mmCIF file of C-alpha atoms in Angstrom:
data_model
loop_
_atom_site.group_PDB
_atom_site.id
_atom_site.type_symbol
_atom_site.label_atom_id
_atom_site.label_comp_id
_atom_site.label_asym_id
_atom_site.label_seq_id
_atom_site.Cartn_x
_atom_site.Cartn_y
_atom_site.Cartn_z
ATOM 1 C CA MET Z 1 -5.259 8.263 23.094
ATOM 2 C CA THR Z 2 -3.981 6.664 26.281
ATOM 3 C CA ALA Z 3 -0.548 6.980 27.804
ATOM 4 C CA TRP Z 4 0.090 3.351 26.932
ATOM 5 C CA HIS Z 5 -0.557 4.025 23.267
ATOM 6 C CA ARG Z 6 2.021 6.789 23.435
ATOM 7 C CA HIS Z 7 4.652 4.681 25.184
ATOM 8 C CA VAL Z 8 4.112 1.377 23.348
ATOM 9 C CA LEU Z 9 5.875 2.811 20.306
ATOM 10 C CA ASP Z 10 9.308 1.941 21.680
ATOM 11 C CA PRO Z 11 9.196 -1.728 22.727
ATOM 12 C CA VAL Z 12 12.397 -3.735 22.780
ATOM 13 C CA HIS Z 13 12.272 -6.088 19.790
ATOM 14 C CA THR Z 14 13.325 -9.040 21.893
ATOM 15 C CA VAL Z 15 11.378 -11.557 19.830
ATOM 16 C CA ALA Z 16 11.948 -10.075 16.389
ATOM 17 C CA PRO Z 17 13.940 -12.439 14.147
ATOM 18 C CA THR Z 18 17.655 -11.925 14.704
ATOM 19 C CA ALA Z 19 19.073 -14.858 12.750
ATOM 20 C CA SER Z 20 17.679 -17.129 10.068
ATOM 21 C CA PRO Z 21 19.118 -19.531 7.484
ATOM 22 C CA TYR Z 22 17.389 -17.334 4.889
ATOM 23 C CA ASP Z 23 19.138 -14.135 5.994
ATOM 24 C CA THR Z 24 21.058 -12.098 3.460
ATOM 25 C CA PRO Z 25 22.354 -8.534 3.870
ATOM 26 C CA ALA Z 26 19.696 -7.303 1.440
ATOM 27 C CA ARG Z 27 16.858 -9.027 3.307
ATOM 28 C CA THR Z 28 18.151 -7.807 6.666
ATOM 29 C CA ASP Z 29 18.261 -4.243 5.364
ATOM 30 C CA LEU Z 30 14.776 -4.509 3.860
ATOM 31 C CA VAL Z 31 13.295 -5.835 7.101
ATOM 32 C CA ALA Z 32 15.008 -3.127 9.161
ATOM 33 C CA ARG Z 33 13.623 -0.365 6.926
ATOM 34 C CA VAL Z 34 10.103 -1.776 6.950
ATOM 35 C CA ARG Z 35 10.229 -2.341 10.716
ATOM 36 C CA ALA Z 36 11.162 1.288 11.290
ATOM 37 C CA PHE Z 37 8.305 2.418 9.052
ATOM 38 C CA ALA Z 38 5.832 0.066 10.755
ATOM 39 C CA MET Z 39 6.744 1.070 14.301
ATOM 40 C CA ASP Z 40 7.352 4.788 13.770
ATOM 41 C CA GLU Z 41 4.634 5.602 11.240
ATOM 42 C CA VAL Z 42 2.018 2.829 11.060
ATOM 43 C CA LEU Z 43 1.614 1.874 14.728
ATOM 44 C CA PRO Z 44 0.711 5.377 15.970
ATOM 45 C CA VAL Z 45 -1.904 5.642 13.214
ATOM 46 C CA ALA Z 46 -3.264 2.180 14.024
ATOM 47 C CA ASN Z 47 -3.594 3.042 17.702
ATOM 48 C CA ARG Z 48 -5.582 6.128 16.793
ATOM 49 C CA LEU Z 49 -7.727 4.990 13.858
ATOM 50 C CA ASP Z 50 -8.483 1.338 14.555
ATOM 51 C CA ALA Z 51 -10.590 2.225 17.580
ATOM 52 C CA ALA Z 52 -12.529 4.673 15.389
ATOM 53 C CA HIS Z 53 -12.987 1.979 12.695
ATOM 54 C CA GLU Z 54 -11.401 4.252 10.116
ATOM 55 C CA ASP Z 55 -9.584 3.199 6.962
ATOM 56 C CA ILE Z 56 -5.846 3.309 6.298
ATOM 57 C CA PRO Z 57 -5.141 6.963 5.483
ATOM 58 C CA ALA Z 58 -3.813 8.021 2.100
ATOM 59 C CA GLU Z 59 -0.526 9.208 3.553
ATOM 60 C CA ILE Z 60 0.306 5.694 4.773
ATOM 61 C CA LEU Z 61 -0.508 4.224 1.360
ATOM 62 C CA ASP Z 62 1.631 6.898 -0.307
ATOM 63 C CA ARG Z 63 4.573 6.102 1.975
ATOM 64 C CA MET Z 64 4.209 2.399 1.207
ATOM 65 C CA GLY Z 65 4.390 3.261 -2.473
ATOM 66 C CA GLU Z 66 7.544 5.318 -1.891
ATOM 67 C CA LEU Z 67 9.130 2.389 -0.059
ATOM 68 C CA GLY Z 68 8.297 0.033 -2.933
ATOM 69 C CA LEU Z 69 6.080 -2.220 -0.823
ATOM 70 C CA PHE Z 70 3.419 -2.464 -3.525
ATOM 71 C CA GLY Z 71 6.055 -3.685 -5.968
ATOM 72 C CA ILE Z 72 7.960 -6.362 -4.066
ATOM 73 C CA LEU Z 73 6.921 -9.093 -6.520
ATOM 74 C CA ILE Z 74 7.057 -6.915 -9.654
ATOM 75 C CA PRO Z 75 10.205 -7.144 -11.818
ATOM 76 C CA GLU Z 76 12.670 -4.279 -11.603
ATOM 77 C CA ASP Z 77 12.325 -3.459 -15.298
ATOM 78 C CA GLU Z 78 8.613 -2.829 -14.645
ATOM 79 C CA GLY Z 79 9.211 -0.532 -11.697
ATOM 80 C CA GLY Z 80 9.160 -3.060 -8.876
ATOM 81 C CA LEU Z 81 11.741 -4.434 -6.440
ATOM 82 C CA GLY Z 82 12.026 -7.755 -8.284
ATOM 83 C CA LEU Z 83 12.030 -9.803 -5.082
ATOM 84 C CA GLY Z 84 10.400 -13.079 -4.092
ATOM 85 C CA VAL Z 85 7.629 -14.471 -1.943
ATOM 86 C CA LEU Z 86 9.998 -14.790 1.031
ATOM 87 C CA GLU Z 87 10.706 -11.048 1.028
ATOM 88 C CA TYR Z 88 6.992 -10.392 0.495
ATOM 89 C CA CYS Z 89 6.228 -12.427 3.625
ATOM 90 C CA LEU Z 90 8.996 -10.861 5.698
ATOM 91 C CA VAL Z 91 7.591 -7.425 4.896
ATOM 92 C CA SER Z 92 4.048 -8.604 5.674
ATOM 93 C CA GLU Z 93 5.099 -9.778 9.138
ATOM 94 C CA GLU Z 94 6.575 -6.391 9.969
ATOM 95 C CA LEU Z 95 3.538 -4.466 8.730
ATOM 96 C CA ALA Z 96 1.026 -6.743 10.460
ATOM 97 C CA ARG Z 97 2.906 -6.348 13.737
ATOM 98 C CA ALA Z 98 1.741 -2.718 13.600
ATOM 99 C CA TRP Z 99 -1.667 -3.080 11.891
ATOM 100 C CA LEU Z 100 -3.044 -6.191 10.177
ATOM 101 C CA SER Z 101 -4.856 -4.196 7.514
ATOM 102 C CA VAL Z 102 -1.601 -2.538 6.414
ATOM 103 C CA GLY Z 103 0.001 -5.973 6.210
ATOM 104 C CA SER Z 104 -2.887 -6.994 3.982
ATOM 105 C CA ILE Z 105 -3.212 -4.042 1.618
ATOM 106 C CA ILE Z 106 0.045 -4.838 -0.204
ATOM 107 C CA ALA Z 107 -1.667 -7.887 -1.705
ATOM 108 C CA ARG Z 108 -3.990 -5.481 -3.539
ATOM 109 C CA GLY Z 109 -0.916 -4.182 -5.372
ATOM 110 C CA ASN Z 110 2.113 -6.245 -6.392
ATOM 111 C CA GLY Z 111 0.779 -6.868 -9.876
ATOM 112 C CA THR Z 112 -2.766 -7.869 -8.944
ATOM 113 C CA GLY Z 113 -5.156 -6.904 -11.733
ATOM 114 C CA CYS Z 114 -2.379 -6.271 -14.250
ATOM 115 C CA ASP Z 115 -2.677 -9.380 -16.441
ATOM 116 C CA SER Z 116 -3.392 -7.649 -19.726
ATOM 117 C CA PRO Z 117 -2.604 -9.703 -22.868
ATOM 118 C CA ASP Z 118 -0.956 -6.589 -24.326
ATOM 119 C CA PRO Z 119 2.690 -6.360 -23.128
ATOM 120 C CA ASP Z 120 2.784 -2.556 -23.145
ATOM 121 C CA THR Z 121 -0.475 -2.285 -21.208
ATOM 122 C CA ARG Z 122 0.701 -4.936 -18.749
ATOM 123 C CA ALA Z 123 3.975 -3.089 -18.130
ATOM 124 C CA ARG Z 124 2.167 0.237 -17.653
ATOM 125 C CA LEU Z 125 -0.291 -1.276 -15.167
ATOM 126 C CA ARG Z 126 2.477 -2.987 -13.223
ATOM 127 C CA ARG Z 127 4.372 0.278 -12.872
ATOM 128 C CA LEU Z 128 1.252 1.890 -11.439
ATOM 129 C CA SER Z 129 0.756 -1.121 -9.163
ATOM 130 C CA ALA Z 130 4.340 -0.943 -7.893
ATOM 131 C CA GLN Z 131 3.921 2.748 -7.073
ATOM 132 C CA GLY Z 132 0.730 2.147 -5.078
ATOM 133 C CA LYS Z 133 -1.267 4.040 -7.684
ATOM 134 C CA ARG Z 134 -3.244 0.964 -8.704
ATOM 135 C CA ILE Z 135 -4.684 -0.785 -5.650
ATOM 136 C CA GLY Z 136 -7.502 -3.273 -6.105
ATOM 137 C CA ALA Z 137 -10.131 -5.331 -4.331
ATOM 138 C CA ILE Z 138 -10.833 -9.048 -4.629
ATOM 139 C CA ALA Z 139 -14.450 -10.167 -5.162
ATOM 140 C CA PHE Z 140 -14.384 -13.952 -5.037
ATOM 141 C CA SER Z 141 -16.546 -14.982 -2.061
ATOM 142 C CA GLU Z 142 -20.352 -14.886 -1.980
ATOM 143 C CA PRO Z 143 -22.987 -15.412 0.722
ATOM 144 C CA ASP Z 144 -23.106 -19.120 -0.235
ATOM 145 C CA ALA Z 145 -19.575 -19.527 -1.570
ATOM 146 C CA GLY Z 146 -16.692 -19.027 0.830
ATOM 147 C CA SER Z 147 -14.431 -22.041 1.295
ATOM 148 C CA ASP Z 148 -16.302 -23.625 -1.635
ATOM 149 C CA LEU Z 149 -15.480 -21.068 -4.327
ATOM 150 C CA ALA Z 150 -16.514 -23.525 -7.020
ATOM 151 C CA ASN Z 151 -20.069 -22.803 -5.844
ATOM 152 C CA VAL Z 152 -19.914 -19.196 -7.108
ATOM 153 C CA ALA Z 153 -23.270 -18.221 -8.604
ATOM 154 C CA CYS Z 154 -22.554 -14.653 -9.766
ATOM 155 C CA ALA Z 155 -23.383 -14.829 -13.477
ATOM 156 C CA ALA Z 156 -21.659 -13.125 -16.425
ATOM 157 C CA GLU Z 157 -23.554 -13.295 -19.704
ATOM 158 C CA ARG Z 158 -22.523 -12.068 -23.145
ATOM 159 C CA ASP Z 159 -23.965 -8.658 -23.942
ATOM 160 C CA GLY Z 160 -24.717 -9.660 -27.519
ATOM 161 C CA ALA Z 161 -24.448 -12.821 -29.558
ATOM 162 C CA PRO Z 162 -23.169 -15.694 -27.364
ATOM 163 C CA ASP Z 163 -20.556 -16.640 -29.959
ATOM 164 C CA ASP Z 164 -19.347 -13.067 -30.600
ATOM 165 C CA PRO Z 165 -15.894 -12.682 -28.992
ATOM 166 C CA ASP Z 166 -16.173 -8.881 -29.226
ATOM 167 C CA ALA Z 167 -19.409 -8.777 -27.243
ATOM 168 C CA GLY Z 168 -19.221 -7.344 -23.740
ATOM 169 C CA TRP Z 169 -20.606 -8.827 -20.545
ATOM 170 C CA VAL Z 170 -23.507 -8.229 -18.177
ATOM 171 C CA VAL Z 171 -22.866 -9.405 -14.604
ATOM 172 C CA THR Z 172 -25.532 -10.091 -11.977
ATOM 173 C CA GLY Z 173 -25.106 -11.470 -8.470
ATOM 174 C CA THR Z 174 -23.834 -10.776 -4.959
ATOM 175 C CA LYS Z 175 -20.278 -10.708 -3.657
ATOM 176 C CA ARG Z 176 -19.336 -10.737 0.024
ATOM 177 C CA TRP Z 177 -16.163 -10.004 2.003
ATOM 178 C CA VAL Z 178 -14.763 -7.559 -0.545
ATOM 179 C CA GLY Z 179 -12.214 -5.514 1.385
ATOM 180 C CA HIS Z 180 -11.269 -2.025 0.176
ATOM 181 C CA ALA Z 181 -13.928 -2.202 -2.561
ATOM 182 C CA ARG Z 182 -15.034 1.430 -2.689
ATOM 183 C CA SER Z 183 -11.518 2.832 -2.277
ATOM 184 C CA ALA Z 184 -10.014 0.570 -4.948
ATOM 185 C CA ASP Z 185 -8.967 1.384 -8.494
ATOM 186 C CA PHE Z 186 -10.395 -1.904 -9.745
ATOM 187 C CA ILE Z 187 -12.235 -5.018 -8.571
ATOM 188 C CA HIS Z 188 -11.013 -8.490 -9.466
ATOM 189 C CA LEU Z 189 -14.240 -10.439 -9.925
ATOM 190 C CA LEU Z 190 -14.900 -14.184 -10.117
ATOM 191 C CA ALA Z 191 -18.091 -15.002 -12.027
ATOM 192 C CA ARG Z 192 -19.698 -17.921 -13.819
ATOM 193 C CA THR Z 193 -19.990 -17.690 -17.607
ATOM 194 C CA ARG Z 194 -21.721 -21.051 -18.095
ATOM 195 C CA PRO Z 195 -22.791 -24.142 -16.168
ATOM 196 C CA PRO Z 196 -19.952 -26.579 -15.428
ATOM 197 C CA ARG Z 197 -19.440 -29.483 -17.773
ATOM 198 C CA GLU Z 198 -20.015 -32.807 -16.074
ATOM 199 C CA ASP Z 199 -16.585 -34.182 -16.971
ATOM 200 C CA ARG Z 200 -14.691 -31.153 -15.661
ATOM 201 C CA GLY Z 201 -15.898 -30.609 -12.120
ATOM 202 C CA PRO Z 202 -17.808 -27.755 -10.451
ATOM 203 C CA SER Z 203 -15.110 -25.105 -11.012
ATOM 204 C CA ASP Z 204 -15.508 -25.319 -14.786
ATOM 205 C CA GLY Z 205 -17.182 -22.242 -16.252
ATOM 206 C CA LEU Z 206 -15.738 -19.758 -13.750
ATOM 207 C CA GLU Z 207 -13.805 -16.776 -15.076
ATOM 208 C CA LEU Z 208 -11.926 -13.762 -13.734
ATOM 209 C CA PHE Z 209 -13.030 -10.277 -14.756
ATOM 210 C CA LEU Z 210 -11.412 -6.910 -14.195
ATOM 211 C CA VAL Z 211 -13.822 -4.151 -13.176
ATOM 212 C CA GLU Z 212 -12.084 -0.796 -13.623
ATOM 213 C CA LYS Z 213 -13.470 1.993 -11.413
ATOM 214 C CA GLU Z 214 -12.762 5.321 -9.753
ATOM 215 C CA ARG Z 215 -11.498 5.479 -6.182
ATOM 216 C CA GLY Z 216 -14.185 6.416 -3.696
ATOM 217 C CA SER Z 217 -17.181 5.219 -5.719
ATOM 218 C CA PHE Z 218 -18.785 2.160 -7.275
ATOM 219 C CA PRO Z 219 -19.402 1.777 -11.014
ATOM 220 C CA ALA Z 220 -22.910 1.811 -12.472
ATOM 221 C CA GLY Z 221 -24.605 -1.482 -11.715
ATOM 222 C CA VAL Z 222 -22.840 -1.973 -8.368
ATOM 223 C CA THR Z 223 -24.057 -0.998 -4.912
ATOM 224 C CA GLY Z 224 -22.199 -1.711 -1.701
ATOM 225 C CA THR Z 225 -23.124 -2.258 1.935
ATOM 226 C CA PRO Z 226 -20.362 -2.181 4.600
ATOM 227 C CA ILE Z 227 -20.114 -5.345 6.703
ATOM 228 C CA ASP Z 228 -20.117 -4.640 10.437
ATOM 229 C CA LYS Z 229 -17.053 -6.594 11.621
ATOM 230 C CA ILE Z 230 -15.621 -7.064 15.105
ATOM 231 C CA GLY Z 231 -12.071 -6.396 13.923
ATOM 232 C CA TYR Z 232 -9.773 -6.024 10.907
ATOM 233 C CA PHE Z 233 -10.464 -2.318 10.777
ATOM 234 C CA GLY Z 234 -8.487 -0.113 8.439
ATOM 235 C CA LEU Z 235 -9.976 -1.933 5.442
ATOM 236 C CA THR Z 236 -13.725 -1.484 5.118
ATOM 237 C CA THR Z 237 -15.242 -4.768 3.982
ATOM 238 C CA TRP Z 238 -18.236 -4.727 1.654
ATOM 239 C CA GLN Z 239 -21.087 -6.800 0.363
ATOM 240 C CA LEU Z 240 -21.548 -5.873 -3.290
ATOM 241 C CA ASP Z 241 -24.807 -6.274 -5.194
ATOM 242 C CA LEU Z 242 -24.274 -6.430 -8.941
ATOM 243 C CA ASP Z 243 -27.368 -5.675 -10.984
ATOM 244 C CA GLY Z 244 -26.676 -5.412 -14.693
ATOM 245 C CA LEU Z 245 -23.008 -4.437 -14.338
ATOM 246 C CA ARG Z 246 -21.798 -3.944 -17.918
ATOM 247 C CA LEU Z 247 -18.221 -4.800 -18.816
ATOM 248 C CA SER Z 248 -16.329 -4.585 -22.086
ATOM 249 C CA ALA Z 249 -15.131 -7.711 -23.877
ATOM 250 C CA ASP Z 250 -11.567 -7.177 -22.687
ATOM 251 C CA ALA Z 251 -12.668 -7.201 -19.034
ATOM 252 C CA LEU Z 252 -12.391 -10.991 -19.244
ATOM 253 C CA GLN Z 253 -8.897 -11.821 -18.013
ATOM 254 C CA ASP Z 254 -6.835 -13.765 -20.515
ATOM 255 C CA THR Z 255 -5.697 -17.041 -18.933
ATOM 256 C CA GLY Z 256 -4.167 -18.406 -22.119
ATOM 257 C CA GLU Z 257 -6.540 -21.370 -21.890
ATOM 258 C CA GLU Z 258 -10.006 -22.294 -23.021
ATOM 259 C CA GLU Z 259 -12.716 -19.946 -21.766
ATOM 260 C CA GLY Z 260 -14.195 -21.076 -18.473
ATOM 261 C CA GLN Z 261 -10.887 -21.915 -16.793
ATOM 262 C CA GLY Z 262 -10.418 -18.694 -14.805
ATOM 263 C CA PHE Z 263 -10.912 -20.373 -11.449
ATOM 264 C CA LYS Z 264 -8.039 -22.756 -12.117
ATOM 265 C CA HIS Z 265 -5.888 -19.785 -13.098
ATOM 266 C CA SER Z 266 -6.683 -18.057 -9.812
ATOM 267 C CA LEU Z 267 -5.466 -21.061 -7.828
ATOM 268 C CA GLY Z 268 -1.894 -20.171 -8.705
ATOM 269 C CA TRP Z 269 -1.969 -17.412 -6.057
ATOM 270 C CA LEU Z 270 -3.201 -19.619 -3.234
ATOM 271 C CA ASN Z 271 0.231 -20.754 -2.071
ATOM 272 C CA VAL Z 272 1.444 -17.157 -1.994
ATOM 273 C CA ALA Z 273 -1.690 -16.053 -0.129
ATOM 274 C CA ARG Z 274 -1.371 -18.805 2.475
ATOM 275 C CA ALA Z 275 2.293 -18.078 3.130
ATOM 276 C CA GLN Z 276 1.552 -14.372 3.436
ATOM 277 C CA THR Z 277 -1.344 -15.023 5.820
ATOM 278 C CA ALA Z 278 0.985 -17.102 7.983
ATOM 279 C CA ALA Z 279 3.433 -14.191 8.028
ATOM 280 C CA ARG Z 280 0.678 -11.750 8.958
ATOM 281 C CA ALA Z 281 -0.390 -14.064 11.779
ATOM 282 C CA VAL Z 282 3.181 -14.132 13.086
ATOM 283 C CA GLY Z 283 3.225 -10.336 12.993
ATOM 284 C CA LEU Z 284 0.114 -10.208 15.171
ATOM 285 C CA SER Z 285 1.588 -12.783 17.556
ATOM 286 C CA ARG Z 286 4.793 -10.824 17.811
ATOM 287 C CA GLY Z 287 2.971 -7.593 18.524
ATOM 288 C CA ALA Z 288 1.044 -9.218 21.345
ATOM 289 C CA LEU Z 289 4.139 -10.883 22.776
ATOM 290 C CA GLU Z 290 6.285 -7.757 22.608
ATOM 291 C CA ASP Z 291 3.591 -5.687 24.290
ATOM 292 C CA ALA Z 292 3.135 -8.360 26.959
ATOM 293 C CA LEU Z 293 6.877 -8.374 27.659
ATOM 294 C CA VAL Z 294 6.881 -4.615 28.166
ATOM 295 C CA TYR Z 295 3.722 -4.647 30.286
ATOM 296 C CA ALA Z 296 4.901 -7.551 32.469
ATOM 297 C CA GLN Z 297 7.995 -5.561 33.415
ATOM 298 C CA GLN Z 298 6.018 -2.394 34.148
ATOM 299 C CA ARG Z 299 3.020 -3.825 36.000
ATOM 300 C CA VAL Z 300 3.735 -4.214 39.717
ATOM 301 C CA GLN Z 301 1.717 -6.510 41.986
ATOM 302 C CA PHE Z 302 2.642 -7.707 45.485
ATOM 303 C CA GLY Z 303 5.614 -5.352 45.377
ATOM 304 C CA LEU Z 304 7.228 -6.866 42.262
ATOM 305 C CA PRO Z 305 6.807 -6.642 38.472
ATOM 306 C CA ILE Z 306 4.536 -9.471 37.384
ATOM 307 C CA ALA Z 307 7.384 -10.601 35.087
ATOM 308 C CA GLU Z 308 8.918 -12.036 38.290
ATOM 309 C CA GLN Z 309 5.925 -14.360 38.725
ATOM 310 C CA GLN Z 310 6.729 -17.863 37.470
ATOM 311 C CA ALA Z 311 3.267 -18.290 35.962
ATOM 312 C CA ILE Z 312 3.733 -15.162 33.836
ATOM 313 C CA ARG Z 313 7.292 -16.111 32.864
ATOM 314 C CA HIS Z 314 6.088 -19.493 31.633
ATOM 315 C CA LEU Z 315 3.317 -17.876 29.602
ATOM 316 C CA LEU Z 316 5.841 -15.592 27.929
ATOM 317 C CA ALA Z 317 8.230 -18.460 27.252
ATOM 318 C CA ASP Z 318 5.539 -20.574 25.623
ATOM 319 C CA MET Z 319 4.393 -17.631 23.517
ATOM 320 C CA ALA Z 320 7.907 -16.905 22.288
ATOM 321 C CA ALA Z 321 8.535 -20.537 21.357
ATOM 322 C CA GLU Z 322 5.336 -20.742 19.322
ATOM 323 C CA VAL Z 323 6.045 -17.491 17.507
ATOM 324 C CA ALA Z 324 9.541 -18.686 16.575
ATOM 325 C CA ALA Z 325 8.204 -22.022 15.298
ATOM 326 C CA ALA Z 326 5.490 -20.351 13.225
ATOM 327 C CA ARG Z 327 8.038 -18.000 11.690
ATOM 328 C CA GLN Z 328 10.257 -20.881 10.610
ATOM 329 C CA LEU Z 329 7.298 -22.640 8.990
ATOM 330 C CA TYR Z 330 6.208 -19.664 6.900
ATOM 331 C CA GLN Z 331 9.753 -18.817 5.850
ATOM 332 C CA TYR Z 332 10.365 -22.370 4.674
ATOM 333 C CA ALA Z 333 7.036 -22.448 2.823
ATOM 334 C CA ALA Z 334 7.799 -19.119 1.117
ATOM 335 C CA TRP Z 335 11.268 -20.346 0.174
ATOM 336 C CA LEU Z 336 9.695 -23.429 -1.426
ATOM 337 C CA VAL Z 337 7.326 -21.276 -3.470
ATOM 338 C CA ASP Z 338 10.234 -19.139 -4.659
ATOM 339 C CA SER Z 339 12.197 -22.240 -5.644
ATOM 340 C CA GLY Z 340 9.340 -23.486 -7.825
ATOM 341 C CA ALA Z 341 8.937 -26.685 -5.811
ATOM 342 C CA PRO Z 342 5.489 -28.116 -4.939
ATOM 343 C CA ALA Z 343 4.339 -26.321 -1.794
ATOM 344 C CA ASN Z 344 0.611 -26.984 -1.319
ATOM 345 C CA VAL Z 345 1.098 -28.956 1.887
ATOM 346 C CA GLU Z 346 3.811 -26.696 3.303
ATOM 347 C CA THR Z 347 1.938 -23.435 2.734
ATOM 348 C CA SER Z 348 -1.188 -24.964 4.271
ATOM 349 C CA GLN Z 349 0.832 -26.174 7.261
ATOM 350 C CA ALA Z 350 2.311 -22.716 7.715
ATOM 351 C CA LYS Z 351 -1.066 -21.011 7.426
ATOM 352 C CA LEU Z 352 -2.776 -23.481 9.775
ATOM 353 C CA PHE Z 353 -0.099 -23.423 12.449
ATOM 354 C CA ALA Z 354 0.685 -19.702 12.383
ATOM 355 C CA SER Z 355 -2.962 -18.632 12.481
ATOM 356 C CA GLU Z 356 -3.789 -20.908 15.402
ATOM 357 C CA VAL Z 357 -0.605 -19.805 17.169
ATOM 358 C CA ALA Z 358 -1.779 -16.226 16.698
ATOM 359 C CA GLU Z 359 -5.080 -17.023 18.365
ATOM 360 C CA ARG Z 360 -3.349 -18.706 21.317
ATOM 361 C CA VAL Z 361 -0.549 -16.169 21.739
ATOM 362 C CA THR Z 362 -2.771 -13.096 21.585
ATOM 363 C CA SER Z 363 -5.144 -14.692 24.092
ATOM 364 C CA LYS Z 364 -2.266 -15.428 26.462
ATOM 365 C CA ALA Z 365 -0.969 -11.895 26.034
ATOM 366 C CA LEU Z 366 -4.378 -10.535 26.966
ATOM 367 C CA GLN Z 367 -4.218 -12.744 30.070
ATOM 368 C CA VAL Z 368 -0.890 -11.155 31.008
ATOM 369 C CA PHE Z 369 -2.588 -7.764 30.878
ATOM 370 C CA GLY Z 370 -5.368 -9.022 33.154
ATOM 371 C CA GLY Z 371 -8.381 -6.732 33.341
ATOM 372 C CA ASN Z 372 -6.482 -4.044 31.474
ATOM 373 C CA GLY Z 373 -6.281 -6.354 28.484
ATOM 374 C CA TYR Z 374 -10.054 -6.395 28.238
ATOM 375 C CA THR Z 375 -10.160 -2.678 27.529
ATOM 376 C CA THR Z 376 -9.483 -0.629 24.432
ATOM 377 C CA ASP Z 377 -6.752 1.242 26.283
ATOM 378 C CA TYR Z 378 -4.164 -1.282 25.120
ATOM 379 C CA ALA Z 379 -3.257 -2.461 21.636
ATOM 380 C CA VAL Z 380 -3.278 -6.112 22.727
ATOM 381 C CA GLU Z 381 -7.051 -6.320 22.281
ATOM 382 C CA ARG Z 382 -6.606 -5.354 18.616
ATOM 383 C CA TYR Z 383 -4.119 -8.142 18.038
ATOM 384 C CA TRP Z 384 -6.491 -10.563 19.774
ATOM 385 C CA ARG Z 385 -9.486 -9.590 17.624
ATOM 386 C CA ASP Z 386 -7.515 -9.598 14.401
ATOM 387 C CA ALA Z 387 -5.773 -12.897 15.145
ATOM 388 C CA ARG Z 388 -9.120 -14.674 15.237
ATOM 389 C CA LEU Z 389 -9.703 -13.769 11.614
ATOM 390 C CA THR Z 390 -6.462 -15.360 10.411
ATOM 391 C CA THR Z 391 -7.900 -18.817 11.124
ATOM 392 C CA ILE Z 392 -10.763 -18.026 8.733
ATOM 393 C CA PHE Z 393 -9.682 -15.950 5.743
ATOM 394 C CA GLU Z 394 -7.545 -17.301 2.878
ATOM 395 C CA GLY Z 395 -8.955 -20.740 3.704
ATOM 396 C CA THR Z 396 -10.193 -21.808 7.128
ATOM 397 C CA SER Z 397 -8.197 -24.045 9.435
ATOM 398 C CA GLU Z 398 -10.524 -26.884 8.485
ATOM 399 C CA ILE Z 399 -9.753 -26.396 4.785
ATOM 400 C CA GLN Z 400 -6.002 -26.325 5.521
ATOM 401 C CA ARG Z 401 -6.274 -29.610 7.432
ATOM 402 C CA ARG Z 402 -8.073 -31.147 4.485
ATOM 403 C CA ILE Z 403 -5.364 -30.004 2.063
ATOM 404 C CA ILE Z 404 -2.606 -31.294 4.340
ATOM 405 C CA ALA Z 405 -4.295 -34.663 4.852
ATOM 406 C CA ASP Z 406 -4.981 -35.038 1.126
ATOM 407 C CA GLY Z 407 -1.323 -34.373 0.407
ATOM 408 C CA LEU Z 408 -0.120 -36.810 3.041
ATOM 409 C CA LEU Z 409 -2.452 -39.598 1.938
ATOM 410 C CA THR Z 410 -1.624 -39.091 -1.729
ATOM 411 C CA GLU Z 411 2.090 -39.409 -0.999
ATOM 412 C CA ALA Z 412 1.816 -42.217 1.572
ATOM 413 C CA PRO Z 413 2.874 -45.695 0.321
ATOM 414 C CA LEU Z 414 0.206 -48.356 0.178
ATOM 415 C CA SER Z 415 0.435 -50.913 2.980
#
């Protein structure tokens, strides 16, 4: 571990949010507690383990459970904090500032995989989720189905008479980009139960299944191959091959609708996911900017800190302005989601802008570091690598532009 990695733990939070129209004493206190955890406990671990491509250690996950971070969105009477999407995003920004994967893992809790039709079972699962004792993995994407999830080909067939509701399922296919799969307590799986009906569109016939499993292994019928990524370490990402995976009848998640509508049910989380991704992108941007501010004041060239160079000062100013703008966008989008208002366009705008800001800001920060930025001695290269991913996952920038344009053109008056 380099000297920089030892000293970077105490940056001045000059660009951390200090005032917002969404501030309340409770939110300010929550952010302060999570920021202290992220900087004092997560960042040192990230600086050590990311370079070794190792996963988030159990002690970090346990501490997150103690802090309630896996239960932000879970009601208080079910063991959670009973907070909203805005708080969820504020926490995600702080965690991602230290390590993107830690800012991401909370989405594998917070009630994910707890939609049992039985109220008692649902409450029990949510309590485990809130405590960080039930952390899942999401298996939606496939080699030929990423942005176009309606093209999912993974097939689930009845293990018995097709019209027997008590018959189990046999699942065959391939899933890709499944983060945390082997370490998870369950896998949330999107599979096709029948061909789509012509009058209902290509997403018809897709359902969500819950694959319960033991941590550290795959269930019978599933094999996994780690994907060799260039970043986003801390969460091993897998390609899963499903060959005769057998599931019980109740593995099919109850959507309260006609069978074959699971994909539509899953869309309800997209606005939350986009807002959270925007927050994670802001966290990465902030980490890069804060490190650049410290470095620019320490690095001396031509007898002066490079922070005295106008070119560097302008870079830092532009970076700070973009980070502040991206933060306002995601906070507004999250507030809209919490209020129950339509937010498809706003969450896509936040995700698009914040992720592309992250790519620009981390690149500029690396430029401030000069040749030192292009080494693994400094955390800025991690922010740079991870920021590139935010323009891709949870819907690419191109998909966000399509959603935004569709919303604008639908609402625009005819000439």
